[in-house]
mmCIF file of C-alpha atoms in Angstrom:
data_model
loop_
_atom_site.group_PDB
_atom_site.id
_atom_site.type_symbol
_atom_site.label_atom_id
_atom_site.label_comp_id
_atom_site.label_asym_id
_atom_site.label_seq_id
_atom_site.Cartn_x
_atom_site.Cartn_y
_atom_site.Cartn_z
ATOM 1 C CA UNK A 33 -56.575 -23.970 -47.449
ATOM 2 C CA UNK A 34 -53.997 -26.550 -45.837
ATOM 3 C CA UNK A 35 -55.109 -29.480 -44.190
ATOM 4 C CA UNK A 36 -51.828 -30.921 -42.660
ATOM 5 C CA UNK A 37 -51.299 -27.575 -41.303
ATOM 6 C CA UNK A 38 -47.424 -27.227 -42.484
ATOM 7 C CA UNK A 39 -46.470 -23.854 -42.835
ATOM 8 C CA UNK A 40 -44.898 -23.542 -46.374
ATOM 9 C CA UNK A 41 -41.244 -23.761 -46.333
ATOM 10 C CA UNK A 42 -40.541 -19.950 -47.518
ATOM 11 C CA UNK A 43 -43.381 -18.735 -44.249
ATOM 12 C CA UNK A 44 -41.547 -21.399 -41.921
ATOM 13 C CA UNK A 45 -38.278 -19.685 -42.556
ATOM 14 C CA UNK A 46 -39.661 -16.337 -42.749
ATOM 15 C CA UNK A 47 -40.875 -17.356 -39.426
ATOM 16 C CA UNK A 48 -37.930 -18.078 -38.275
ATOM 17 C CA UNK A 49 -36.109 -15.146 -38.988
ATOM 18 C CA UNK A 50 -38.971 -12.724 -37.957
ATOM 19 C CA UNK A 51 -38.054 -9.881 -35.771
ATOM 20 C CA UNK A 52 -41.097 -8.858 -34.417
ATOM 21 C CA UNK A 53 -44.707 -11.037 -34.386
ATOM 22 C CA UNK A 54 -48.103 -9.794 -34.296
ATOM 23 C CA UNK A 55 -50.641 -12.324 -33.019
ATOM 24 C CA UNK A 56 -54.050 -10.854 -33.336
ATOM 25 C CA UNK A 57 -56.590 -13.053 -31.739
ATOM 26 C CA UNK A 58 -60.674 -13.259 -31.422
ATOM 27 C CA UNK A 59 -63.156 -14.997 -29.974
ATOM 28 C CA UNK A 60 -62.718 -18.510 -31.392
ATOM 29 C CA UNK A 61 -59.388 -18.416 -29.430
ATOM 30 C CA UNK A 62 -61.386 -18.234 -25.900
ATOM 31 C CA UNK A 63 -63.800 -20.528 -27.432
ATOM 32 C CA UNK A 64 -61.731 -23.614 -27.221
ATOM 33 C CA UNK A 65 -61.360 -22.997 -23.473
ATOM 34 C CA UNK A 66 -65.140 -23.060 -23.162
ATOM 35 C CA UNK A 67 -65.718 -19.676 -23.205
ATOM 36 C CA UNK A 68 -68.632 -18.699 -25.172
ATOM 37 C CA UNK A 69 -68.821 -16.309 -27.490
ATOM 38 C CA UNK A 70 -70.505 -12.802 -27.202
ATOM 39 C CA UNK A 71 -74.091 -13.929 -28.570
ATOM 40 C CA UNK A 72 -73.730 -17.535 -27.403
ATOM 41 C CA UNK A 73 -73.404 -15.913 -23.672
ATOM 42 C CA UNK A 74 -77.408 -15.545 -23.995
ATOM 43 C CA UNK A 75 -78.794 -18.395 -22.456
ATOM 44 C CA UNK A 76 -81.545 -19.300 -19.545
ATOM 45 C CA UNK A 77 -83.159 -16.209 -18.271
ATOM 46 C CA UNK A 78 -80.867 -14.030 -20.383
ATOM 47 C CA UNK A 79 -82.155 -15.346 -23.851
ATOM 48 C CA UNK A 80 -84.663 -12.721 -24.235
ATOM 49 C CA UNK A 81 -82.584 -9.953 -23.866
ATOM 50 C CA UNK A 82 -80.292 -8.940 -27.381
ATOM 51 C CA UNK A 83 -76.663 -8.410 -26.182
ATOM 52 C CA UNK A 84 -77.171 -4.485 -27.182
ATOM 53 C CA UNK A 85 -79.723 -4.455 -24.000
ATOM 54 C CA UNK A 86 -76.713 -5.380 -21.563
ATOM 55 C CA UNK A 87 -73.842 -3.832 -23.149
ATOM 56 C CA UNK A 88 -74.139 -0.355 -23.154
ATOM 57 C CA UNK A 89 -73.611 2.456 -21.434
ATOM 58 C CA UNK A 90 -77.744 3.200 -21.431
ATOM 59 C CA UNK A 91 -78.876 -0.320 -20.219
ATOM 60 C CA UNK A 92 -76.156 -0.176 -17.384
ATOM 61 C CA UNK A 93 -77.798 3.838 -15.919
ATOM 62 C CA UNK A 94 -81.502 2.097 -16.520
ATOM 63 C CA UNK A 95 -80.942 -1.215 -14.577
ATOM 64 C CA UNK A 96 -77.464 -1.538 -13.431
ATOM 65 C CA UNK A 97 -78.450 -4.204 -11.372
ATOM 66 C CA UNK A 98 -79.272 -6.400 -14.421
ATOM 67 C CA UNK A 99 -76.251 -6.085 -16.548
ATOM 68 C CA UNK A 100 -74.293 -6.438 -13.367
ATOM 69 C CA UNK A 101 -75.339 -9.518 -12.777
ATOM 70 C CA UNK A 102 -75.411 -11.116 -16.067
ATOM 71 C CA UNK A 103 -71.410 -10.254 -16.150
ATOM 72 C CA UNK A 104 -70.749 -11.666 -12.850
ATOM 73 C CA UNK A 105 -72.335 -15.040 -14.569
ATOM 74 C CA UNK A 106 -69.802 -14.481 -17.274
ATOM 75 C CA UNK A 107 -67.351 -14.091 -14.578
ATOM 76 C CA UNK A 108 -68.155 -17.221 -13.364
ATOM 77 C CA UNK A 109 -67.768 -19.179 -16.703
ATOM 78 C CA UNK A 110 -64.028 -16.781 -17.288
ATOM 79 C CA UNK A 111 -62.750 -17.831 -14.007
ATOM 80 C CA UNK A 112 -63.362 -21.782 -14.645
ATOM 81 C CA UNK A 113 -61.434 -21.460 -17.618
ATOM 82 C CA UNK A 114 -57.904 -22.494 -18.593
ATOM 83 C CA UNK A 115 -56.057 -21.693 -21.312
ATOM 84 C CA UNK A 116 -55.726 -24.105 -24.115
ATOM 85 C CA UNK A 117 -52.842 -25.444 -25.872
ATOM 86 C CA UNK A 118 -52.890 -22.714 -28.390
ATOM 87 C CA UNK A 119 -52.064 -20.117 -25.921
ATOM 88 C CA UNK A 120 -48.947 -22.116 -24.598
ATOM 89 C CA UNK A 121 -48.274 -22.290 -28.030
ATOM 90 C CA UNK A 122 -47.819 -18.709 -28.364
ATOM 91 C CA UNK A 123 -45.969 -18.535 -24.886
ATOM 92 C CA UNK A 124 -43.317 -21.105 -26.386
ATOM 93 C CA UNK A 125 -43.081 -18.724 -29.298
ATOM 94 C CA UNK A 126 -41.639 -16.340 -26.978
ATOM 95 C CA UNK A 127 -39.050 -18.419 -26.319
ATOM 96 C CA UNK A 128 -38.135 -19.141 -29.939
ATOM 97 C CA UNK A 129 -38.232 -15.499 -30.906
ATOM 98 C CA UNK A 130 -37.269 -11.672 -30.212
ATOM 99 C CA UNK A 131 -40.500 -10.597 -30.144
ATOM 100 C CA UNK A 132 -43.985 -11.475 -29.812
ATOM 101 C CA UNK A 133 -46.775 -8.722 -29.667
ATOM 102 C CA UNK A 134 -50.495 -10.485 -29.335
ATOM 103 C CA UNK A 135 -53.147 -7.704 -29.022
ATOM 104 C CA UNK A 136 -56.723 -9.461 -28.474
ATOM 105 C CA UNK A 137 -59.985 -8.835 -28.798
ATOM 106 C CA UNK A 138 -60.843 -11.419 -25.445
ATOM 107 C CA UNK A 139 -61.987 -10.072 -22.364
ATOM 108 C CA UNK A 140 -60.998 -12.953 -20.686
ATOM 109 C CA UNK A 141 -57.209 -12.803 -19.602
ATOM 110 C CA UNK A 142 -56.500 -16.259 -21.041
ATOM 111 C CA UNK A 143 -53.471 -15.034 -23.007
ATOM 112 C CA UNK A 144 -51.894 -13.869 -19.648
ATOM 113 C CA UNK A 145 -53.062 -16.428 -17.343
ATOM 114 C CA UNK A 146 -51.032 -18.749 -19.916
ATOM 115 C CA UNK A 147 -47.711 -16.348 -19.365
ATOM 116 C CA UNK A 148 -47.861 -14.053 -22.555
ATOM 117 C CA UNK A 149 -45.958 -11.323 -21.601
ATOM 118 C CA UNK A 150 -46.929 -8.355 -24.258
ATOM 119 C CA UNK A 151 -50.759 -8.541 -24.585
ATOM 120 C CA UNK A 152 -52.512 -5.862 -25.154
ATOM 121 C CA UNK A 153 -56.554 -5.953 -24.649
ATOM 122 C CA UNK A 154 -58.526 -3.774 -27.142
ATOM 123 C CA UNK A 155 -62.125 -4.350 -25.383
ATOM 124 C CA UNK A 156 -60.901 -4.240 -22.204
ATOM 125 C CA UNK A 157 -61.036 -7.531 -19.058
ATOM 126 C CA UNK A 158 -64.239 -9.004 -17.871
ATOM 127 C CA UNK A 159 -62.039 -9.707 -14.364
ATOM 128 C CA UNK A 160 -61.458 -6.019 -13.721
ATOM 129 C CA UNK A 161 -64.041 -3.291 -13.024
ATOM 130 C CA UNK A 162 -64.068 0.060 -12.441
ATOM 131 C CA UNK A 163 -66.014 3.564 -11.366
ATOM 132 C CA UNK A 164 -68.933 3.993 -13.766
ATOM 133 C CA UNK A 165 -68.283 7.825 -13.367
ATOM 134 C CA UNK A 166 -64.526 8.304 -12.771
ATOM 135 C CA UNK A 167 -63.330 5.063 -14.913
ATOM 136 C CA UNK A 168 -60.801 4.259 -11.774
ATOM 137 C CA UNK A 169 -59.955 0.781 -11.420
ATOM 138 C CA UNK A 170 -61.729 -0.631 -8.361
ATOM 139 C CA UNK A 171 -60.252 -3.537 -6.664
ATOM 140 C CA UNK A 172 -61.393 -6.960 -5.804
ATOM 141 C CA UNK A 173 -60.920 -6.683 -2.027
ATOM 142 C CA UNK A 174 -63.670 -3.562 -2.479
ATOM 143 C CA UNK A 175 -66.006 -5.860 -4.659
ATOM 144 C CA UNK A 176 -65.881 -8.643 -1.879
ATOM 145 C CA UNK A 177 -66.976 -6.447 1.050
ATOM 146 C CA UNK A 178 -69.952 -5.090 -0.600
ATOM 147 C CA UNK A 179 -73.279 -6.043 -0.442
ATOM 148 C CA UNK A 180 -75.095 -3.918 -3.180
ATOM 149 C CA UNK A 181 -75.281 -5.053 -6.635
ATOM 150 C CA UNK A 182 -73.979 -3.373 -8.129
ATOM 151 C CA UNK A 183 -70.985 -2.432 -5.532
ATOM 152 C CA UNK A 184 -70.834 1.436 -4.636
ATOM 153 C CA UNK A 185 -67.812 2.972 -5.888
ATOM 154 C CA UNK A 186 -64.892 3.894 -3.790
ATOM 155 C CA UNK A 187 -64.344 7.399 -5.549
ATOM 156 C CA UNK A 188 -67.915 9.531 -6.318
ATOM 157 C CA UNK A 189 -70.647 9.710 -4.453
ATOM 158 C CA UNK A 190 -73.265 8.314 -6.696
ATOM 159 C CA UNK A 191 -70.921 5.862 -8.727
ATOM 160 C CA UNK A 192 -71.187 2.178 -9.313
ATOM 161 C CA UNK A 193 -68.682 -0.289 -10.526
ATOM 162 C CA UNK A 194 -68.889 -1.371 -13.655
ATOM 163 C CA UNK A 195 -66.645 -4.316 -16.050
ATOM 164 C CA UNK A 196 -63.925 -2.732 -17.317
ATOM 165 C CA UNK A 197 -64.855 -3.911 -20.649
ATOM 166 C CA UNK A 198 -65.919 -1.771 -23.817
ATOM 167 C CA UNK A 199 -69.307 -1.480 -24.778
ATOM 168 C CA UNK A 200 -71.171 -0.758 -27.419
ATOM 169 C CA UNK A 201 -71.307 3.280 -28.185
ATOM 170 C CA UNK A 202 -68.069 3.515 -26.134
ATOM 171 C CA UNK A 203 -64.068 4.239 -27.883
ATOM 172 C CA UNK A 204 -61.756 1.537 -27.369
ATOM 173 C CA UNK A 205 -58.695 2.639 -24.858
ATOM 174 C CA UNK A 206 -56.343 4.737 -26.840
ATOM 175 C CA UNK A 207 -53.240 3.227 -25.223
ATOM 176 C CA UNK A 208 -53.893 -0.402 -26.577
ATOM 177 C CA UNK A 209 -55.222 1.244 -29.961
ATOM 178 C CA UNK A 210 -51.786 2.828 -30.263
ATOM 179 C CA UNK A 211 -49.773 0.089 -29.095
ATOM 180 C CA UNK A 212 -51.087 -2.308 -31.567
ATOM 181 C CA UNK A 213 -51.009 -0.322 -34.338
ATOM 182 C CA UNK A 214 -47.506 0.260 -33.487
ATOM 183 C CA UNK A 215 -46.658 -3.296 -33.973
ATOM 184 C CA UNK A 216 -48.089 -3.979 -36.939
ATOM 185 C CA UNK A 217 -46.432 -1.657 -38.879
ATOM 186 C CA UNK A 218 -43.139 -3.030 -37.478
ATOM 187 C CA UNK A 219 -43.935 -6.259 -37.279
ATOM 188 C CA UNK A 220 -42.527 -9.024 -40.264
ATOM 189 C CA UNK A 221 -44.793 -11.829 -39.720
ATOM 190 C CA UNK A 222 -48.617 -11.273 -38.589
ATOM 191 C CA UNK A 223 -50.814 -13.857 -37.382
ATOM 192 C CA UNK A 224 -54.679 -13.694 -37.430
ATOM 193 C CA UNK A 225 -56.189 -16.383 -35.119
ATOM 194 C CA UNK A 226 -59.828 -16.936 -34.271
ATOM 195 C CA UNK A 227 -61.586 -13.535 -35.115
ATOM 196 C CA UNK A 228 -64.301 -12.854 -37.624
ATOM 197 C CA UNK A 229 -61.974 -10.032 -38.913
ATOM 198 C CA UNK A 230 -64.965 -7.425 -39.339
ATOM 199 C CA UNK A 231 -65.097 -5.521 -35.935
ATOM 200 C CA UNK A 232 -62.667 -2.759 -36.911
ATOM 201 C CA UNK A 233 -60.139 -1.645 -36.129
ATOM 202 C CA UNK A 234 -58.858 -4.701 -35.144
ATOM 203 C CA UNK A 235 -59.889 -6.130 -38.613
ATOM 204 C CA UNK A 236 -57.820 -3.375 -40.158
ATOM 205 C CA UNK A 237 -54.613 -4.747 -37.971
ATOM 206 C CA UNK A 238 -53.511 -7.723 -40.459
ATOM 207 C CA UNK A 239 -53.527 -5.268 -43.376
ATOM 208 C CA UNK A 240 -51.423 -2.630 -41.679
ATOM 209 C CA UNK A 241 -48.829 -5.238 -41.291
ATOM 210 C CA UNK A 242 -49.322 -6.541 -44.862
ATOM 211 C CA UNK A 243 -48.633 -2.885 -45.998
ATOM 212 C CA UNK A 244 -44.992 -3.003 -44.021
ATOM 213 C CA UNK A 245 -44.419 -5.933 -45.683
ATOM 214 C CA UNK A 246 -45.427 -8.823 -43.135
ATOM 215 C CA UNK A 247 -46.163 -11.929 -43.752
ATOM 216 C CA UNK A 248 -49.629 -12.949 -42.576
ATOM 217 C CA UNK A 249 -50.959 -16.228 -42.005
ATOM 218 C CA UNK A 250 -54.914 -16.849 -40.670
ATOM 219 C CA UNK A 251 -55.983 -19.348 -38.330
ATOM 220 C CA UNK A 252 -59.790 -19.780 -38.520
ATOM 221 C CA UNK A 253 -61.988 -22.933 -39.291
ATOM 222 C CA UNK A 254 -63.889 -20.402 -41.463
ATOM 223 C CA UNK A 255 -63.660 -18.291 -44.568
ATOM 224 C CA UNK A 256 -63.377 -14.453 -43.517
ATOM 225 C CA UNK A 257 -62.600 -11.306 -45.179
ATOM 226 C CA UNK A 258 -58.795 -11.534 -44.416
ATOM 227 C CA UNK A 259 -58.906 -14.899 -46.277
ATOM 228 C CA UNK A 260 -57.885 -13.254 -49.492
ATOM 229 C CA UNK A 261 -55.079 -11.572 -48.237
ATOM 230 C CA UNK A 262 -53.229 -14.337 -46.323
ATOM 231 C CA UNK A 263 -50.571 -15.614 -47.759
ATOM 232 C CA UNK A 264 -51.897 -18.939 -46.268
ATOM 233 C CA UNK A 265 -55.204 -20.138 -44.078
ATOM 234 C CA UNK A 266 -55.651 -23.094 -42.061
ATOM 235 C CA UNK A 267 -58.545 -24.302 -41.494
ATOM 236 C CA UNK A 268 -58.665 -26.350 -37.966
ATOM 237 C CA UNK A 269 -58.064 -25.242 -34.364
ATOM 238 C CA UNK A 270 -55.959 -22.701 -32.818
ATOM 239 C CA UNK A 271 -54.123 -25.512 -30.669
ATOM 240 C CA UNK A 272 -53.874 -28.025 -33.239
ATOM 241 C CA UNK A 273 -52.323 -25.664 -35.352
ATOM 242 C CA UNK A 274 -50.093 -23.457 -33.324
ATOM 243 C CA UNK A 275 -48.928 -26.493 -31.780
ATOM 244 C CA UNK A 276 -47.679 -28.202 -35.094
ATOM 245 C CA UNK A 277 -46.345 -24.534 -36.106
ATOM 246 C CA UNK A 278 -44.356 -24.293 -32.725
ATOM 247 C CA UNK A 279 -43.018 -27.715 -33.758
ATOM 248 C CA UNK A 280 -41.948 -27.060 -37.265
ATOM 249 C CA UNK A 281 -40.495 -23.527 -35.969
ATOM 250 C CA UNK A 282 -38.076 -26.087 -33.589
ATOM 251 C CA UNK A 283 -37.203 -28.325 -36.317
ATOM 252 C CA UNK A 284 -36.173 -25.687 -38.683
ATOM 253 C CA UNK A 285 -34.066 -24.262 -36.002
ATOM 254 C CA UNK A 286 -32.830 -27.142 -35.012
ATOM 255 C CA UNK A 287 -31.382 -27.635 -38.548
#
């Protein structure tokens, strides 16, 4: 564990010379911003329900209504959001590097809203829904004019909109799947920032790139099961510490 959050000087220049980064990034990412996480999202009137009863494809056909409206009040808390100074962080990295891949578990469009520019979602965005039946996007200027809850969709008769998020019994969208395996086995330095890593297969991610021969570093304030592997953990914040990494990444360029 390192407390002053100084990257070693052999994973600062390794850094530096990387060709191609993979930032993986969980929950405790969003959290900063106020986001809660999954479980945490059960409050007031939604405490009695388990997350299982509002994130599946069975609660949403036996009261669509209901998980409808507990995501809008997710919505709510996305959309008063702002990114954090973790995810400018990684935007600056951009700027130092060729190539910056961050696949995220998040729902919550953070990494983009910040200016990421390769992000690829593996559960999907809260801010974006879509046919229940047909899986077609369904814009926001359609959501606005309706009246039901949930909105009718613009495609099938008897479908309803839906998050286009990935619940529980449901495959995560092939495309990002691909994608980010793709960079980590090309990628030379792999970061692992705010997840639990043990919801597969993004947990499976860092090790890919360890077997190409990345580097891998974990930000988390707690142990996980990637701890072993990294060749070094900090322990603090994702903005403390990406921001002192973007600054020692400068220096050592600088030099």
């Amino acid at each position: 564990m390192t407390s002053d959050f100084k990257l070693t000087d052999s994973l600062l220049h390794r850094l530096a010379g990387a060709r191609h980064v993979l930032v993986l990034t969980g929950a405790g990412m969003s959290a900063e911003s106020g986001i809660p996480t999954f479980r945490d999202a059960q409050t007031g009137m939604w405490a009695k329900y388990r997350p299982e009863e509002l994130a599946t494809p069975e609660a949403f056909e036996a009261n669509p209504s209901r998980v409808w409206e507990w995501y809008e009040e997710r919505r709510r808390s996305v959309c008063q959001a702002q990114p954090h100074a973790g995810h400018v962080a990684l935007v600056q990295l951009e700027s130092l590097l060729p190539s910056i891949c961050v696949v995220t578990q998040n729902v919550d469009g953070l990494h983009q809203q910040a200016g990421s520019s390769d992000v690829w979602e593996l559960h999907g965005n809260i801010l974006r829904s879509k046919c229940h039946v047909s899986h077609r996007p369904i814009s926001r200027e359609w959501l606005a004019d309706s009246t039901h809850s949930p909105p009718r969709s613009p495609y099938v008769r008897h479908g309803l909109a839906r998050p286009d998020v990935v619940w529980f019994g449901e495959v995560l969208p092939q495309t990002a799947i691909d994608a980010a395996m793709a960079a980590a086995s090309r990628c030379d330095f792999c970061f692992s920032i705010g997840t639990t890593s043990m919801v597969q297969p993004a947990a499976s991610l860092p090790l890919v790139a360890l077997e190409a021969g990345a580097a891998l570093v974990e930000i988390n304030p707690h142990e996980t099961p990637l701890s072993l592997h990294a060749e070094q953990c900090f322990r603090g914040k994702a903005s403390d510490v990406l921001t002192s990494i973007i600054d020692q990444l400068r220096a050592c360029k600088d030099t």
